[in-house]
JSON list of N, CA and C in Angstrom, two decimals:
[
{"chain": "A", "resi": 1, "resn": "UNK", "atom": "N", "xyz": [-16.95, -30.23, 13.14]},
{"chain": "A", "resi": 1, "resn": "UNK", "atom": "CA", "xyz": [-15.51, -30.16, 13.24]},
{"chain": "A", "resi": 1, "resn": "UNK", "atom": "C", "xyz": [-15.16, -29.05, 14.23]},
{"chain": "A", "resi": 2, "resn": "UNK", "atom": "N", "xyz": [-14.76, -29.34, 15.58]},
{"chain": "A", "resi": 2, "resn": "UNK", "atom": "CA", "xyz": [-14.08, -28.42, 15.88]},
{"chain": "A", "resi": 2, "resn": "UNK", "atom": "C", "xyz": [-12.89, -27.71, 16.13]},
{"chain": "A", "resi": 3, "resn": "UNK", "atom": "N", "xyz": [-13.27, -26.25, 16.21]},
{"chain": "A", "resi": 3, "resn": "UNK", "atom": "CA", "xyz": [-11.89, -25.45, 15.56]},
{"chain": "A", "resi": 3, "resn": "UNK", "atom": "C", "xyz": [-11.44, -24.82, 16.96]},
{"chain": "A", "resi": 4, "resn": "UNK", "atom": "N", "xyz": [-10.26, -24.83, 17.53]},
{"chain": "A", "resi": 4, "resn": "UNK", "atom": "CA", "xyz": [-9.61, -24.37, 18.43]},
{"chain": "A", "resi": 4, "resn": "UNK", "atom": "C", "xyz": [-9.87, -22.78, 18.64]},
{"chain": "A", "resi": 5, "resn": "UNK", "atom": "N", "xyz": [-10.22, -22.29, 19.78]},
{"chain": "A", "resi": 5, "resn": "UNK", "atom": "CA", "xyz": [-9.60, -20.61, 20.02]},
{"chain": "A", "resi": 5, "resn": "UNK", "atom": "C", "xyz": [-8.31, -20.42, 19.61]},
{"chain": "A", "resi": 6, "resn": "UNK", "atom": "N", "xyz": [-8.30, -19.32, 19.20]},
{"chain": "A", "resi": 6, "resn": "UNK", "atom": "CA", "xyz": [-6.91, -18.57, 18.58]},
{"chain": "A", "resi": 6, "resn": "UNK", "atom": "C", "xyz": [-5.72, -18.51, 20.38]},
{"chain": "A", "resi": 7, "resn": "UNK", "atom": "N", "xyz": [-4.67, -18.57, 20.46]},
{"chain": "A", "resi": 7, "resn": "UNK", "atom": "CA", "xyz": [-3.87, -18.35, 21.21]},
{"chain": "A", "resi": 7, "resn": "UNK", "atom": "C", "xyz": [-3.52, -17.18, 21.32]},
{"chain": "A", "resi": 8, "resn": "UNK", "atom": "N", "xyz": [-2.73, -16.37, 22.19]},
{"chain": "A", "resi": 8, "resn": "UNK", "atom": "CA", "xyz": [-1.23, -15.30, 21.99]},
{"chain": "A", "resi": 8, "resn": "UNK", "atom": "C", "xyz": [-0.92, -15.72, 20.47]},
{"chain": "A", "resi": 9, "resn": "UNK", "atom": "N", "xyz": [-0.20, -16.25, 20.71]},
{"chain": "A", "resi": 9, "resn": "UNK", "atom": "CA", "xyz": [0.88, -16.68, 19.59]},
{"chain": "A", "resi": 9, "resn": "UNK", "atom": "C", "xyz": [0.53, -16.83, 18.50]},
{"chain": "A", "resi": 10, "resn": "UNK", "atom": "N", "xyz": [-0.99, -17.76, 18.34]},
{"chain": "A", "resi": 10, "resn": "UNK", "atom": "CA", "xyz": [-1.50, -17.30, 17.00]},
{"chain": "A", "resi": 10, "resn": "UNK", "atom": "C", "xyz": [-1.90, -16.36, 16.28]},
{"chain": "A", "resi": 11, "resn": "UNK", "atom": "N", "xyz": [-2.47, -15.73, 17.53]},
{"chain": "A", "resi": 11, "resn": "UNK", "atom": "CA", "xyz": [-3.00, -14.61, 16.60]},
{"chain": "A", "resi": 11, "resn": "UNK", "atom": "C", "xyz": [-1.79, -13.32, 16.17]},
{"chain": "A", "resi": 12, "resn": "UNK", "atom": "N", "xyz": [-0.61, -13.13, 17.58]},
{"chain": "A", "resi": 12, "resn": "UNK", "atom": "CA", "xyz": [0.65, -12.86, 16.66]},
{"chain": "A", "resi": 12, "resn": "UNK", "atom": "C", "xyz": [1.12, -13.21, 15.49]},
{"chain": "A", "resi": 13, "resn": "UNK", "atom": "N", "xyz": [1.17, -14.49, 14.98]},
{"chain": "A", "resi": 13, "resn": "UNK", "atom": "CA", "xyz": [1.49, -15.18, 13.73]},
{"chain": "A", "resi": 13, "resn": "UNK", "atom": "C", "xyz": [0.68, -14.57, 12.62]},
{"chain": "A", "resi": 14, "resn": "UNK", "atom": "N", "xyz": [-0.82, -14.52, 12.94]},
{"chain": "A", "resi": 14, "resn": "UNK", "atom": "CA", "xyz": [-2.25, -13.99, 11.77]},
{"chain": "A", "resi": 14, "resn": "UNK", "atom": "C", "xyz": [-1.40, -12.83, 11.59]},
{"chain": "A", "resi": 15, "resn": "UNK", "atom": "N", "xyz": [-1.24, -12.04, 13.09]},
{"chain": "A", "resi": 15, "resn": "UNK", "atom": "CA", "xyz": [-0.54, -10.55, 12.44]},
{"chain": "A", "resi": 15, "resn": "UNK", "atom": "C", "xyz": [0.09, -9.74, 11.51]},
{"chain": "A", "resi": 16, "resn": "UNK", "atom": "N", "xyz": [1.42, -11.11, 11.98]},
{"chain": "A", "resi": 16, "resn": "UNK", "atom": "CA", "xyz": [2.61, -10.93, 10.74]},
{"chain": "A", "resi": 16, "resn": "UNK", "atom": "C", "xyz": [2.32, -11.23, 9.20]},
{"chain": "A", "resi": 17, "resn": "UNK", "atom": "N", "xyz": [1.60, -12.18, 9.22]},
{"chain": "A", "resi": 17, "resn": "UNK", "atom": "CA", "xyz": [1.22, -12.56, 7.79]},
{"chain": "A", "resi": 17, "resn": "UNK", "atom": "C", "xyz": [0.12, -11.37, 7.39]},
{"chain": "A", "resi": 18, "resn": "UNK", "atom": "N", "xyz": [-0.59, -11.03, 8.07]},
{"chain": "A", "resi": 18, "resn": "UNK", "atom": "CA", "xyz": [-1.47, -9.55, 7.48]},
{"chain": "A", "resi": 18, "resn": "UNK", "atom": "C", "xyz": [-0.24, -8.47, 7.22]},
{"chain": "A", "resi": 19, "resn": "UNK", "atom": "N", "xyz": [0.52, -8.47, 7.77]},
{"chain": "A", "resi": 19, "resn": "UNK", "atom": "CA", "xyz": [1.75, -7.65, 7.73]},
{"chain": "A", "resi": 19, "resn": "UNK", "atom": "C", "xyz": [2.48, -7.64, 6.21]},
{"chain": "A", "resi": 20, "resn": "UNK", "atom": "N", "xyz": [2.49, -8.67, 6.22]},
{"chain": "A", "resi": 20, "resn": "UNK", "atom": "CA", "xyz": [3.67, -9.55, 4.65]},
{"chain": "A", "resi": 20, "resn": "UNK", "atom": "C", "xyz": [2.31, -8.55, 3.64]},
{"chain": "A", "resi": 21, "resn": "UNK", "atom": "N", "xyz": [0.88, -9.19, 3.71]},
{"chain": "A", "resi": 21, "resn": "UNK", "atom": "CA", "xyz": [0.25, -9.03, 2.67]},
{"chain": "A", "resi": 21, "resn": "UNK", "atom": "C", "xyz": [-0.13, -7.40, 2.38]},
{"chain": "A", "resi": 22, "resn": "UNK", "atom": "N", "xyz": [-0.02, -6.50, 3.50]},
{"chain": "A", "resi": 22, "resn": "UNK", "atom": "CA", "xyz": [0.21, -5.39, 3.43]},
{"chain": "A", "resi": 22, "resn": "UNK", "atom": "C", "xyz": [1.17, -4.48, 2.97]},
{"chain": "A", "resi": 23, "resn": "UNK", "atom": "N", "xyz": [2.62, -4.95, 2.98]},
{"chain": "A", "resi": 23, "resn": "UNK", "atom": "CA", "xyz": [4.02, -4.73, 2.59]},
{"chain": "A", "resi": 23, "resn": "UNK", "atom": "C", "xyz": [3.40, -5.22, 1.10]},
{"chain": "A", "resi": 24, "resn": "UNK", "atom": "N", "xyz": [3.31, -6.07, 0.63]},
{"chain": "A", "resi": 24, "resn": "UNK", "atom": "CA", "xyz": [2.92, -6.60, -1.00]},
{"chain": "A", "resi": 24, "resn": "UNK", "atom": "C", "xyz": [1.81, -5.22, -1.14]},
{"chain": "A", "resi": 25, "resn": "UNK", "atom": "N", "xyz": [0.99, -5.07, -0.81]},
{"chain": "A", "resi": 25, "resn": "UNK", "atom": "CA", "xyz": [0.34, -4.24, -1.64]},
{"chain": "A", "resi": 25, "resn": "UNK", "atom": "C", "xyz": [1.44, -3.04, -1.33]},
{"chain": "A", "resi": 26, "resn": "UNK", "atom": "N", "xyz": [1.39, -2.29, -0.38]},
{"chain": "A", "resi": 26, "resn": "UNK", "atom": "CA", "xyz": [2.54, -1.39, -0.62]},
{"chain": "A", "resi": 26, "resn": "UNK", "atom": "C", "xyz": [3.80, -1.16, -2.20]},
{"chain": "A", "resi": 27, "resn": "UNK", "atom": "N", "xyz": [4.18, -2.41, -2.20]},
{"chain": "A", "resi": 27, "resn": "UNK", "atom": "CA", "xyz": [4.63, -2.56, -3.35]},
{"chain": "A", "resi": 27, "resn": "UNK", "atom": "C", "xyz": [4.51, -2.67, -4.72]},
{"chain": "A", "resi": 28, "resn": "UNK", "atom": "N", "xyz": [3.22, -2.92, -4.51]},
{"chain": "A", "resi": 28, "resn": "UNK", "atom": "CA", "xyz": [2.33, -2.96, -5.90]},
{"chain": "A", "resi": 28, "resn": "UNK", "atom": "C", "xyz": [1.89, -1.38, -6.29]},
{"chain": "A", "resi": 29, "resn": "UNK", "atom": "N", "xyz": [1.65, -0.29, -5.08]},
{"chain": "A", "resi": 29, "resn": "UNK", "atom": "CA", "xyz": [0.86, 1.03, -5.30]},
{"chain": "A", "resi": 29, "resn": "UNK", "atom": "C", "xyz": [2.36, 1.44, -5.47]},
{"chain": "A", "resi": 30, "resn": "UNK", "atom": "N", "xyz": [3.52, 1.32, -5.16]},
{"chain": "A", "resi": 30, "resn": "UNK", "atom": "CA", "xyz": [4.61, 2.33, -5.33]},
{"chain": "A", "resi": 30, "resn": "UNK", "atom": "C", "xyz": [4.98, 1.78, -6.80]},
{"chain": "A", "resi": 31, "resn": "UNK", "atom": "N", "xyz": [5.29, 0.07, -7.44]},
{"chain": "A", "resi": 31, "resn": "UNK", "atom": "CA", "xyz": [5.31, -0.21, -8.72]},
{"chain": "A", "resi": 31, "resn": "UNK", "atom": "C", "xyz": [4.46, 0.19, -10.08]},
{"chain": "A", "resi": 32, "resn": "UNK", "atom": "N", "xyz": [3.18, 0.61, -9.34]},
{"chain": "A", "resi": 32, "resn": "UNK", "atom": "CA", "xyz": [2.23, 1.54, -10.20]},
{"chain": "A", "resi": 32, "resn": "UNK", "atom": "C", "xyz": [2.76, 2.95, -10.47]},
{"chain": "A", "resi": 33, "resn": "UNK", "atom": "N", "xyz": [3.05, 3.87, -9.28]},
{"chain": "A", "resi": 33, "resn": "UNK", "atom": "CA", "xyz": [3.36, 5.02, -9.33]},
{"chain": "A", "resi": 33, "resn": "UNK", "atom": "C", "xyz": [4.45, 5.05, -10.11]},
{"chain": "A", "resi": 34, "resn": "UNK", "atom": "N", "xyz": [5.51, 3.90, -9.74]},
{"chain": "A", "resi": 34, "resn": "UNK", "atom": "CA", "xyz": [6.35, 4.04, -11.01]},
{"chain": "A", "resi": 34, "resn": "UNK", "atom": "C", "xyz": [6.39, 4.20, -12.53]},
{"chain": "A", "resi": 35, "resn": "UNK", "atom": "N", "xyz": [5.50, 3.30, -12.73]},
{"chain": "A", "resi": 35, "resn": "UNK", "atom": "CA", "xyz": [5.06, 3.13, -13.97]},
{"chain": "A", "resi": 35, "resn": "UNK", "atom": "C", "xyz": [4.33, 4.63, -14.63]},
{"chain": "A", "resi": 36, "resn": "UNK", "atom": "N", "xyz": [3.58, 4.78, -13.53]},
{"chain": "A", "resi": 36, "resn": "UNK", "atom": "CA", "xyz": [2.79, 6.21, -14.20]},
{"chain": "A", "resi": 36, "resn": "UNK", "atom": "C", "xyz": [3.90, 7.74, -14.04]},
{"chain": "A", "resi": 37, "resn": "UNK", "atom": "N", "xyz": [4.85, 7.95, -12.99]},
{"chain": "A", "resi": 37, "resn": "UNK", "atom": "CA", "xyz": [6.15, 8.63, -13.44]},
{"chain": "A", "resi": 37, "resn": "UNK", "atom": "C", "xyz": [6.98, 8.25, -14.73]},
{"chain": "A", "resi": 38, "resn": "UNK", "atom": "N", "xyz": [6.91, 7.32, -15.09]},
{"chain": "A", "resi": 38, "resn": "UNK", "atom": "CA", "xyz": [7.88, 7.17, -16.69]},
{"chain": "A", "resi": 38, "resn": "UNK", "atom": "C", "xyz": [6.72, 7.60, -17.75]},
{"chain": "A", "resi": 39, "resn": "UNK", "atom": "N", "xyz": [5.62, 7.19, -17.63]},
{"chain": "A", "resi": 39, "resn": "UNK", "atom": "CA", "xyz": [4.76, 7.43, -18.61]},
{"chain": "A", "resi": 39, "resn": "UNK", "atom": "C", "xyz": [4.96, 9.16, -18.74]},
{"chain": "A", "resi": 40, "resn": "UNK", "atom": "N", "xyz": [4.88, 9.90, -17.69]},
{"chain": "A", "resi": 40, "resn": "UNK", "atom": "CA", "xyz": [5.00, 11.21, -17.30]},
{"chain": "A", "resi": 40, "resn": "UNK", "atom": "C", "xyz": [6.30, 11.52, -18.53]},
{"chain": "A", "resi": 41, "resn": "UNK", "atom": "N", "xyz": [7.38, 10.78, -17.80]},
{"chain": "A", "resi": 41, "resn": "UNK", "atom": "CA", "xyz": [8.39, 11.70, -18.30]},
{"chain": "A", "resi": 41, "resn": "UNK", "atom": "C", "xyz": [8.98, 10.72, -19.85]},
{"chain": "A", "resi": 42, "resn": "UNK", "atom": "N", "xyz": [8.08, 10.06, -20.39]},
{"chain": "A", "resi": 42, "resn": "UNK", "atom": "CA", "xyz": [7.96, 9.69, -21.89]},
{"chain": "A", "resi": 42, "resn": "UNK", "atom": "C", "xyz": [6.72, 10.81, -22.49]},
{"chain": "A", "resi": 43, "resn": "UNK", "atom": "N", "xyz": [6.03, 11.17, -21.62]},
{"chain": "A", "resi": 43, "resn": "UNK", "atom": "CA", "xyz": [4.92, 12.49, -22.66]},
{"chain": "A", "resi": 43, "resn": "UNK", "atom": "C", "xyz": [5.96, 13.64, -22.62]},
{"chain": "A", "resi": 44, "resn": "UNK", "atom": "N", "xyz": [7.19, 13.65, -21.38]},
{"chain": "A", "resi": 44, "resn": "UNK", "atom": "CA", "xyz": [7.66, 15.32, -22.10]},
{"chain": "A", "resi": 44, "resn": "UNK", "atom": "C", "xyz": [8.49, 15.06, -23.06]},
{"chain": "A", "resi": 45, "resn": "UNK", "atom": "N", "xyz": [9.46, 14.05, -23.01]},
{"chain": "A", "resi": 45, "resn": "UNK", "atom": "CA", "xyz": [9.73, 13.60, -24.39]},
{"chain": "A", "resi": 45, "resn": "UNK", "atom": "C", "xyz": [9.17, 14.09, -25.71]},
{"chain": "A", "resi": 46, "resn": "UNK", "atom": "N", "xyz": [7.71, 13.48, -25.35]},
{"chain": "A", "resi": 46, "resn": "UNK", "atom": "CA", "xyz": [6.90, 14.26, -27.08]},
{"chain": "A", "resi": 46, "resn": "UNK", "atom": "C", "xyz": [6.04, 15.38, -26.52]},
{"chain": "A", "resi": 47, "resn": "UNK", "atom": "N", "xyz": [6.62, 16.04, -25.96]},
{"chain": "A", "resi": 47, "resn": "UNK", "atom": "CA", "xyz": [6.18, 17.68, -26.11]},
{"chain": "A", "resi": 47, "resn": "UNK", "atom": "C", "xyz": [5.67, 18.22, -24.89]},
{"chain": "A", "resi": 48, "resn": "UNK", "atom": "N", "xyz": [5.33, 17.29, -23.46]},
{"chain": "A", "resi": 48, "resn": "UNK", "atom": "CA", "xyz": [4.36, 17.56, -22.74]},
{"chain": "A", "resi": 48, "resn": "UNK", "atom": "C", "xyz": [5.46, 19.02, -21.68]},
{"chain": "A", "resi": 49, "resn": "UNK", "atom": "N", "xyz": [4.77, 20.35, -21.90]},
{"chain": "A", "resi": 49, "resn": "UNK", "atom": "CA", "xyz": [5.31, 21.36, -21.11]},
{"chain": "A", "resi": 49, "resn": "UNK", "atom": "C", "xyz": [5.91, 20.79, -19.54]},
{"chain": "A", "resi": 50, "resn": "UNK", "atom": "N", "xyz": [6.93, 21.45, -19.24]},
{"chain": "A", "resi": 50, "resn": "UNK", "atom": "CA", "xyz": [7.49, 21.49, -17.71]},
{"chain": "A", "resi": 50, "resn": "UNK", "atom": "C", "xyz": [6.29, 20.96, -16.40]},
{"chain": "A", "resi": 51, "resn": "UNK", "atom": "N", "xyz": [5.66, 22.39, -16.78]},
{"chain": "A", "resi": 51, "resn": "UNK", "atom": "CA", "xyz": [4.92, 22.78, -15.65]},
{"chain": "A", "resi": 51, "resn": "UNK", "atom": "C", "xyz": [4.07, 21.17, -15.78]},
{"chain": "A", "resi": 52, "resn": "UNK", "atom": "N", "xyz": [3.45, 21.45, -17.20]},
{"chain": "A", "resi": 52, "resn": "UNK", "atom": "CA", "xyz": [2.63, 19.85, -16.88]},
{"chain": "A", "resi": 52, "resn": "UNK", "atom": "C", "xyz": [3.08, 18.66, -16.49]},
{"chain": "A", "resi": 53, "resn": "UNK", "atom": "N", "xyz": [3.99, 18.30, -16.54]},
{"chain": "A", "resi": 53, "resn": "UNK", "atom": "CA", "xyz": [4.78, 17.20, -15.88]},
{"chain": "A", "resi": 53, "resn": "UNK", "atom": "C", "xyz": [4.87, 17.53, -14.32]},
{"chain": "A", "resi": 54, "resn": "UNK", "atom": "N", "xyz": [5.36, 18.55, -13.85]},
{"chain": "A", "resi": 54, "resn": "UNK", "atom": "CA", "xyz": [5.55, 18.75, -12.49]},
{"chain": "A", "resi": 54, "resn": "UNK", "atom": "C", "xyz": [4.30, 18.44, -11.77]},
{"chain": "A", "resi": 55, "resn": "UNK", "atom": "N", "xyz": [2.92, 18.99, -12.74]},
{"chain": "A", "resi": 55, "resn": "UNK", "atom": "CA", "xyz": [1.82, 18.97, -11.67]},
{"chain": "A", "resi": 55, "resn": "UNK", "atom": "C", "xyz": [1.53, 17.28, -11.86]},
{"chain": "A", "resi": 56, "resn": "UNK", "atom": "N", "xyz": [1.61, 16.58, -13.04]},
{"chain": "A", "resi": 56, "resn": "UNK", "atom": "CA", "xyz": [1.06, 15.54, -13.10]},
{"chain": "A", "resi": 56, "resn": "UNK", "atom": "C", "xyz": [1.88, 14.80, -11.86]},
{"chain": "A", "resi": 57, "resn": "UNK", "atom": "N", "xyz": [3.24, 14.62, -12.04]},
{"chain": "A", "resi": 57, "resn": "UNK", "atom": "CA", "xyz": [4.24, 14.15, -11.26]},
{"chain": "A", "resi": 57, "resn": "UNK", "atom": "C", "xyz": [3.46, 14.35, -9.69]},
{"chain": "A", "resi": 58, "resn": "UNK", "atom": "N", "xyz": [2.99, 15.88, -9.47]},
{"chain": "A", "resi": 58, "resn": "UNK", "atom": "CA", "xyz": [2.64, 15.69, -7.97]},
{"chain": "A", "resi": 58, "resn": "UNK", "atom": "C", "xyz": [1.69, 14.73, -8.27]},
{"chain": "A", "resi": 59, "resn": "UNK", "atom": "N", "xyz": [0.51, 15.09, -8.60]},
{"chain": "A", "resi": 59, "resn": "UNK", "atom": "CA", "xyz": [-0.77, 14.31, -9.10]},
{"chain": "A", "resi": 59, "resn": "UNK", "atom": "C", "xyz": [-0.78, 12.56, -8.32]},
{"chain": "A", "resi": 60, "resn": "UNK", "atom": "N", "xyz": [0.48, 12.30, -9.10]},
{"chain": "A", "resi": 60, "resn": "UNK", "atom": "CA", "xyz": [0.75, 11.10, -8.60]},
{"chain": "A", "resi": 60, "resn": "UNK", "atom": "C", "xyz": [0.83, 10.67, -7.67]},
{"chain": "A", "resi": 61, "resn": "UNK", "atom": "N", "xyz": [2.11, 11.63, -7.25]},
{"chain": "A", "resi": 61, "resn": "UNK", "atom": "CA", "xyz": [3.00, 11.19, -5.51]},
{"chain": "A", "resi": 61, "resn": "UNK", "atom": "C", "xyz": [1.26, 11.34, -4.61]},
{"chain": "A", "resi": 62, "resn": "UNK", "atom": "N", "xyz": [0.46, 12.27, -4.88]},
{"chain": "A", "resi": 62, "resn": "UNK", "atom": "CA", "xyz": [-0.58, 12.49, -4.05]},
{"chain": "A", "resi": 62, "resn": "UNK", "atom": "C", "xyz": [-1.43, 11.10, -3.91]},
{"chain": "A", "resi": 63, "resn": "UNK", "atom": "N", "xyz": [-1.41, 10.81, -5.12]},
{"chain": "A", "resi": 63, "resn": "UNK", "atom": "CA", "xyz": [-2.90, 9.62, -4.93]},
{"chain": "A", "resi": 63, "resn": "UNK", "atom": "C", "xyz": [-1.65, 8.25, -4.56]},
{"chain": "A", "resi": 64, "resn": "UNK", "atom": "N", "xyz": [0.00, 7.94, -4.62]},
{"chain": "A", "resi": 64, "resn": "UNK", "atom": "CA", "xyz": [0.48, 7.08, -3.83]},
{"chain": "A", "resi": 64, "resn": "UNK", "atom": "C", "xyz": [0.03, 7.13, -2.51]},
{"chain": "A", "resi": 65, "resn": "UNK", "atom": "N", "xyz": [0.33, 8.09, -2.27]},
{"chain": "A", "resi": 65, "resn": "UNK", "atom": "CA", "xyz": [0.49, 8.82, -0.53]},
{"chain": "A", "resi": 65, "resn": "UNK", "atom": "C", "xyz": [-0.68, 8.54, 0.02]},
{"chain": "A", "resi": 66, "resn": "UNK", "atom": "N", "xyz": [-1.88, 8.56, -1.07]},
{"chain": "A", "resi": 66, "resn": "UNK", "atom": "CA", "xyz": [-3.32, 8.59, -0.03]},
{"chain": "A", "resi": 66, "resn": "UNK", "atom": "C", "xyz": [-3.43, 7.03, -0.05]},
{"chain": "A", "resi": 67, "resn": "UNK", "atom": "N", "xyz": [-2.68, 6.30, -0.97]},
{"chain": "A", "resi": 67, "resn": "UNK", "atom": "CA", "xyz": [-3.51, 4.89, -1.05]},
{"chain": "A", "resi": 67, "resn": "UNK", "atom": "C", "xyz": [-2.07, 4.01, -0.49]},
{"chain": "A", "resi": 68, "resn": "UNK", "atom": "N", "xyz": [-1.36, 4.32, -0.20]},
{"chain": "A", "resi": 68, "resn": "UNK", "atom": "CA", "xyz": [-0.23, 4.03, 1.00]},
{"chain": "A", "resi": 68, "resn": "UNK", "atom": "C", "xyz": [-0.96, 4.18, 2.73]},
{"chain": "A", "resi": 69, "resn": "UNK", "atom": "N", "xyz": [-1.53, 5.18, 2.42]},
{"chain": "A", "resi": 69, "resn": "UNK", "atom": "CA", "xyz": [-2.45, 5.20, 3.63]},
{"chain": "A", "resi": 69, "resn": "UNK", "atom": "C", "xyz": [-3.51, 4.08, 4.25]},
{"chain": "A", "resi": 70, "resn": "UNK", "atom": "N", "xyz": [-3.95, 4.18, 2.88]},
{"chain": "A", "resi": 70, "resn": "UNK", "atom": "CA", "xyz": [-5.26, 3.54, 3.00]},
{"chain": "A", "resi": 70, "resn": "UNK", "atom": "C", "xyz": [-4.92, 2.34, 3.41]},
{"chain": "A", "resi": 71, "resn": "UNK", "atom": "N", "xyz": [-3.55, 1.46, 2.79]},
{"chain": "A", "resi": 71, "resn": "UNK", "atom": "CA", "xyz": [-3.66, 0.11, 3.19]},
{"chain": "A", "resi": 71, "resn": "UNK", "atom": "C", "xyz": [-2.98, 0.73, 4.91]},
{"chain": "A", "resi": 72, "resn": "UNK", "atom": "N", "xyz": [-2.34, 0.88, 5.17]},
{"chain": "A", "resi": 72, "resn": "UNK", "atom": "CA", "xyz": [-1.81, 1.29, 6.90]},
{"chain": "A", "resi": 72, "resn": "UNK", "atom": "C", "xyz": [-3.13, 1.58, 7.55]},
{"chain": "A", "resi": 73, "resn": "UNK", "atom": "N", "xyz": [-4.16, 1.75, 7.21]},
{"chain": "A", "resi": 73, "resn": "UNK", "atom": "CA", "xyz": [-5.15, 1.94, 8.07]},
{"chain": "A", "resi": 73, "resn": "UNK", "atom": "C", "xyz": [-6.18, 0.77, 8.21]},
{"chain": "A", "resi": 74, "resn": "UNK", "atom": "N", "xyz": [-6.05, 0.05, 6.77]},
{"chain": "A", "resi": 74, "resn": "UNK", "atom": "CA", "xyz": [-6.87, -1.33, 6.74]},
{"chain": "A", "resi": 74, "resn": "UNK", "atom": "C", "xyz": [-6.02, -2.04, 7.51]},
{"chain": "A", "resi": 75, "resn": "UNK", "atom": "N", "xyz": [-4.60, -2.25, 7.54]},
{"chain": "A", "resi": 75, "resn": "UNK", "atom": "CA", "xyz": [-3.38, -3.49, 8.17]},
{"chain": "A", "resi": 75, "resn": "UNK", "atom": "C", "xyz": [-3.99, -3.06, 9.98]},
{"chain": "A", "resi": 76, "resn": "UNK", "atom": "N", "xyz": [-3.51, -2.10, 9.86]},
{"chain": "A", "resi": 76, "resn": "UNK", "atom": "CA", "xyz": [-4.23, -1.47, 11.63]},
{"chain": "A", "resi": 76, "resn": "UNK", "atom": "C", "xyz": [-5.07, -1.74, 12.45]},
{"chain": "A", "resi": 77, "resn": "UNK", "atom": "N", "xyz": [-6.39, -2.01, 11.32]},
{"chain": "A", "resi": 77, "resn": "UNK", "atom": "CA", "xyz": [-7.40, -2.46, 11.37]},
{"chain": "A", "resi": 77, "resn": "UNK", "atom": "C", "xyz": [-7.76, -3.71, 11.83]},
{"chain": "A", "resi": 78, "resn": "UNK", "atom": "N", "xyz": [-7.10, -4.33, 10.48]},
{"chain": "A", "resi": 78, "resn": "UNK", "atom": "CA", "xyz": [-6.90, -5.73, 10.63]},
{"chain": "A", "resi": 78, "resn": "UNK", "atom": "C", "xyz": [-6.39, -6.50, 11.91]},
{"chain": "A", "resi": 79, "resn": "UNK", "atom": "N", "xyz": [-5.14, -5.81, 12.29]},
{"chain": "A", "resi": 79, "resn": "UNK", "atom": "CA", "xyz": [-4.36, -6.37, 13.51]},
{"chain": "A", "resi": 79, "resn": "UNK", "atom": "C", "xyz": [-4.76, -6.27, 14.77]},
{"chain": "A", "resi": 80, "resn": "UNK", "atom": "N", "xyz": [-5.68, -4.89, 15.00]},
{"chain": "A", "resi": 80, "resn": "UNK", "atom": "CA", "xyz": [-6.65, -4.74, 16.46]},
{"chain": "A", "resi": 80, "resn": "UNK", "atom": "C", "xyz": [-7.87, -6.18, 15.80]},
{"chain": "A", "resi": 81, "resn": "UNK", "atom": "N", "xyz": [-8.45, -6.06, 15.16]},
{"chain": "A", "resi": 81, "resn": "UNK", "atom": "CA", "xyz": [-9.45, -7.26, 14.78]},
{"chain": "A", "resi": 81, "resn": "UNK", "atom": "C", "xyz": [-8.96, -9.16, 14.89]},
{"chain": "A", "resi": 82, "resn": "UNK", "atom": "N", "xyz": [-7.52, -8.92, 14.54]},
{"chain": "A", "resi": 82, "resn": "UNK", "atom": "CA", "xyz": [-7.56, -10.14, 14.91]},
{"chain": "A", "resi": 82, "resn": "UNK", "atom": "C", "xyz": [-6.44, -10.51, 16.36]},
{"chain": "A", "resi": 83, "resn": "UNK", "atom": "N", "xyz": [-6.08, -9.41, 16.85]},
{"chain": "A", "resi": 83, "resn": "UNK", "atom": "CA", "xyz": [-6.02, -9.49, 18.32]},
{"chain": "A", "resi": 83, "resn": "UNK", "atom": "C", "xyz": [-7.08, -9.31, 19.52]},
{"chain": "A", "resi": 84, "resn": "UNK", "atom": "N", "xyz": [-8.36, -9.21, 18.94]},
{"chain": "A", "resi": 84, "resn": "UNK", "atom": "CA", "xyz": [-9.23, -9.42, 20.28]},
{"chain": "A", "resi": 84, "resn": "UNK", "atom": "C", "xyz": [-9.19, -10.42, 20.34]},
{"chain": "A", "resi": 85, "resn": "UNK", "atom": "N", "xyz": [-9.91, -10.40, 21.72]},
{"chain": "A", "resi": 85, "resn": "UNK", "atom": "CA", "xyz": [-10.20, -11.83, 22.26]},
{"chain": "A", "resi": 85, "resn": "UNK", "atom": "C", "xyz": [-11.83, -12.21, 22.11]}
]
């Protein structure tokens, strides 16, 4: 069966759709972080000190931030990879 070379245009198209599936995970690591900020601020509720909330709270934003990264560097990746020729 043969399969055509990729075009311009196609492989623009591959792009965008690596794009979409990158934006989705994005959304999934910030819907997590959410989840684990309420959990946060349901433990001070039952007792959990200031300070411990603040650090956990960073705790969080830190490991979003690194794994927000991580997919921007795989999508990056991805998009020089499927724009060669």
């Amino acid at each position: 069966l043969p399969i055509p070379e990729l075009n311009e245009e196609r492989r623009r198209g591959w792009g965008k759709v690596a794009g979409q599936y990158a934006e989705r995970a994005r959304v999934a690591v910030r819907n997590i972080r959410r989840d684990g900020m309420d959990q946060i601020k349901k433990a001070k509720g039952d007792g959990l000190p200031e300070d411990d909330q603040k650090f956990w709270e960073g705790e969080v934003q830190e490991l979003t931030d690194a794994y927000i990264k991580k997919v921007d560097a795989a999508l990056e990746t991805k998009q020089e990879e499927i724009m060669q020729v």
